[in-house]
Amino acid sequence: MADRPATLRDVAAAARVHPATASRALNPETRLLVSEDTARRVAAAAAKLGYRPNPVARSLRTRRSHTVGVLIPDLNNPLFPPIVRGLEDKLAAAGYVALLGNTDADANRERMLFEQMRARHVDGFVMATATLHDRMLAEAAAAELPVVLMNRLSQDYSFPSVSVDNEQGARMAVAHLARLGHARIAHIAGPQEASTGVSRLRGFRDGMAQHRLTVNEDLVTYASRYTVEEGAKCCRELLARRESGDDAAFTAIAAANDMLAVGCYAAFDETTLQCPDDLSVIGFNDMPFIDRLRPPLTTVRFPHYQLGTEAAQLLLERINGGEGPVKILYLAPELIIRGSTASPAHRDAAHEPAMSQEPADPSAADAPAVHT
Amino acid sequence: MADRPATLRDVAAAARVHPATASRALNPETRLLVSEDTARRVAAAAAKLGYRPNPVARSLRTRRSHTVGVLIPDLNNPLFPPIVRGLEDKLAAAGYVALLGNTDADANRERMLFEQMRARHVDGFVMATATLHDRMLAEAAAAELPVVLMNRLSQDYSFPSVSVDNEQGARMAVAHLARLGHARIAHIAGPQEASTGVSRLRGFRDGMAQHRLTVNEDLVTYASRYTVEEGAKCCRELLARRESGDDAAFTAIAAANDMLAVGCYAAFDETTLQCPDDLSVIGFNDMPFIDRLRPPLTTVRFPHYQLGTEAAQLLLERINGGEGPVKILYLAPELIIRGSTASPAHRDAAHEPAMSQEPADPSAADAPAVHT
DNA sequence: GTGAAAGCGCTAACAT
DNA sequence: ATGTTAGCGCTTTCAC
C-alpha cells in the first residue's frame, strides 16, 4: 500500500491527534500520560498503517542507539560462537543489537574497532579482549561508557565482569592429574597479559602445592597467544626439555586452554608419542567438538552460552542507569573427564579409553555463584 | 577537554565557515566543491576539536545506515564463523557493520529478525538462510532492498548470490567413493527446502549415473535439518535398512554436509561398526576441526572466508547503485581425502589411516569461477 | 490530557 | 565557492 513508510505524523493524522500525543501513546513508558481512549485510537491507526518507528530518528533525539559493541579476539575460536549467541539472544530480547568486532589479539585493531564503535554511538561495550592494563578501559570509564568484561578481568579498574573461576578450574585440572598418579606435570600457560593466563597459572601452582608436588620451572612454558600453533610450539619445547634429565621427565601436560591442548596433539603427531599412553593432556574450556577429537579431550568446562547472557544482563543493568555496586560474577567450572588423561603407571594397560563420567565432579555446581 | 562531543557547528565556528561548508569539506565525496584553503582550515579545526561525525544524524538525513543485516541459521555451526568473518572484514573495510541474526532454521524467527532489521533501516541483506520459495525475498525485492544470497540460492527470483558449486562437489564425492570401489552408496540428503540439499542430492544422483551405479531409493534418507542429531537419526535408519537385503548392503555413505557425517560417527558409536573399515563416510564443507575427528573426515571443501568476502562485495555493489546484471558466483569445490573413506574390499588391511593428500584433486582450482 | 514549538546533528536544494 | 534554508522523524520541554 504505502510505498513511503508510515511516519508518526501519518499515524497522528489518522488518529486525529497531535504527533506528540501519538508519540506518548505509542511509547510504553509514557502511555499513562494519555487517556485510555486516545491510546487505543492511536494504536489502531498505527496498526492499520503498518507504522514502524524509525529507530534512527529516535536515537538522534534520545542519544541512545540501542546497539552495543562486542569485542572478541576471534570468532573462529570455537569458544566464542556460543558466547556470542548468548549475548545476542539476551540483547535482542531487550531490543538491543550487537556490533561484533574481531581484534585478532592485535592492540591496534582493538583500538580501531573501539573508536569506530564509539563513533557509531554504541550504548556500551562488552569486551572479551581486555588485557590486564588496558588504556581503553580507562578511556571508556572516563567517558562514562558502560563496559562489561567477559571471560577476562582487569586489575586496575573495577569493572562489572563475568568469567569462570579460572583458579579453581586450574586447581581441579591439577587435582585430577594428581589423583591419576601424575607427579611431574608440565604447564602451557596462556598469554600473561590476559587475566585467564595469569589466573590459570596461579591455579596450577596452587593445585600443585596442595598436592605437595613441585613445580619445575623448566616445565612451564608460555604461549603468546591461544592458538593451536602456539600450543604445538610450546609442546615441542617441553618435549625437548624432557630429554634433559629425570626432573624433567613429565608425564602430563596441563594446557591453559583447549586450543593449546589441540596443539599438543599436533606436536605428538610429529613424534611416536601417544596420548594418553605416553602423556596425558588436559585442556580448559570444553569447546564445541573437542569431545570428538582423537582422543576426546579431558578438560574444564564452563557454561559458554550463559557467560554471554550474564554479560548482556550486566551491561543492560549499567545502561539502564544502574549505579549500584559493581558486580563481579564467577561461573563455576566443572571437570570433564575423557580419554586424554590416564594413569602414568598403566602404560600398557591403558589402551582402552579412560572412563568418561560427565559430570565427573559432583561438587561442581551448575549454577553461577557470586563471589565476594 | 570538551565534555560534550564536538559537533559540526563547533567545527564550522572554529573554522569561521558555515556548517554546510564544513560538511562539504569533511565529506570526501563533496570536498571538491570547496576551496583547497577552507578544506584545510576545516580539517584542522575538526582535528583540533576531536570532531567525530554523528552517524545517527547522518543516517537520518541520508536514509542510509551503513549497516547490513546478515541472516544465518546458527553461528554455532562451525561453518559460519569463518564466513561471517569474511563478511565482516570486507564490510568493515567499506565502513559498514553487520547486524547478525541467528534464525535456528525457524521461519518465524527468521521473519522477526528480518522485520527488526528492516526497522533498523539496514541498507541491505545477506541471507544464508533462504529457502527455495521464500516470501521474504519477494518482499525485499518489492521494497527494492538489496539482497545477496550466500551459500544457498533461490529458484523463484534471481538474486545475486555466492555459493559453492554443490552439484559438482557432490559428484566429486561420489566419484571418489566409486574410485575406491564402492558400488552401493547411501546418501543422507539435506533439507529439501534449501538449495544445498536439492543440489547435492542431484549431484549425488548425477555422479552415480556417471559411474553406472544404481541409486537404491531405500538408501536415500532425508535430514530435516543440518544437525548432528538428524545425521545420527538418518544413519540409524540406513543401518536398519541395511539388514533388509543384498541390494541394501551399502558400503559407504555420502552425507550432504559435515554435521550429518558427524552424526554418522555418533550412530556408529552405538554399534560395533568401524569407520572406514566397515563403512566409509564422506561429508561436505570441510568445516574447522573436522580434520581432527576420529577418523579425520574425507569431505568436499570450499573457501569459507572468501564466500563471505565475495558476498559482501556483491552486496556493496548493489547498495552503491549497481543496476547491472545479477551476478551468480560459484566457488569451485575441492575434494579433501582423509581417513574416513577406504576401499570396501580391503576390510582387513585397512586399519591404518588412508593416504591423505591435500589437495587430492589437482583439477580443482582454488580460484573462484563464474559459471554461465 | 493534549497541543505547540523546538531541536537532536547532519546534508541537500536552492540561492548568491 | 560559500551561505541560506529547510527538514529527515522523533521526543520533550513548556504551555494550556
Coordinates of N, CA and C (backbone and C1' of nucleotides) in Angstrom, one line a residue, chain B residues 18 20-21 24 33 35 38 61 63, chain D residues 1-9:
Chain B
H18 N 30.4 28.4 7.3 CA 29.0 27.9 7.6 C 29.1 26.4 7.8
A20 N 27.3 24.1 6.6 CA 27.2 23.4 5.4 C 28.5 23.2 4.7
T21 N 29.3 24.3 4.7 CA 30.6 24.3 4.1 C 31.5 23.3 4.8
R24 N 30.6 19.9 3.7 CA 31.2 19.6 2.3 C 32.7 19.4 2.4
L33 N 34.1 20.5 -3.9 CA 33.2 21.7 -4.0 C 33.7 22.9 -3.2
S35 N 37.0 25.2 -1.6 CA 38.4 25.6 -1.9 C 39.4 24.9 -1.1
T38 N 39.9 26.5 2.5 CA 38.9 26.3 3.5 C 38.9 24.8 3.9
R61 N 19.4 11.8 7.9 CA 19.3 12.7 6.7 C 19.5 11.9 5.4
R63 N 19.3 8.6 4.9 CA 18.5 7.4 4.8 C 19.4 6.2 4.4
Chain D
dA1 P 35.1 26.4 -7.0 O5' 35.2 26.6 -5.5 C5' 36.0 27.6 -5.0 C4' 35.2 28.5 -4.1 C3' 34.9 27.8 -2.7 O3' 35.1 28.8 -1.7 C1' 32.9 28.6 -3.8
dT2 P 35.3 28.5 -0.2 O5' 33.8 28.8 0.3 C5' 33.5 30.1 0.7 C4' 32.0 30.3 0.8 C3' 31.3 29.7 2.0 O3' 31.2 30.8 2.9 C1' 30.0 29.6 0.0
dG3 P 30.6 30.6 4.4 O5' 29.1 31.0 4.2 C5' 28.9 32.3 3.6 C4' 27.4 32.4 3.4 C3' 26.5 32.1 4.6 O3' 25.5 33.1 4.6 C1' 25.8 30.8 2.7
dT4 P 24.4 33.1 5.9 O5' 23.1 32.5 5.2 C5' 22.7 33.0 3.9 C4' 21.4 32.4 3.5 C3' 20.4 32.1 4.7 O3' 19.1 32.6 4.4 C1' 20.7 30.2 3.4
dT5 P 18.0 32.6 5.5 O5' 17.3 31.2 5.1 C5' 16.9 31.0 3.8 C4' 16.4 29.5 3.7 C3' 15.5 29.1 4.8 O3' 14.3 28.6 4.2 C1' 17.1 27.4 4.3
dA6 P 13.0 28.4 5.1 O5' 12.8 26.9 5.0 C5' 13.1 26.2 3.7 C4' 13.4 24.8 4.0 C3' 12.5 24.1 5.0 O3' 11.9 23.0 4.4 C1' 14.8 23.6 5.3
dG7 P 10.6 22.5 5.1 O5' 11.1 21.0 5.4 C5' 11.8 20.2 4.5 C4' 12.5 19.2 5.2 C3' 11.7 18.5 6.3 O3' 11.8 17.1 6.1 C1' 13.9 19.1 7.1
dC8 P 10.6 16.2 6.6 O5' 11.4 14.8 6.8 C5' 12.2 14.3 5.7 C4' 13.3 13.5 6.3 C3' 12.9 12.7 7.5 O3' 12.5 11.3 7.1 C1' 15.0 13.8 7.9
dG9 P 11.0 10.9 7.1 O5' 10.8 10.6 8.7 C5' 11.5 9.6 9.3 C4' 11.4 9.8 10.8 C3' 10.0 9.8 11.4 O3' 9.9 8.7 12.3 C1' 11.3 11.5 12.3

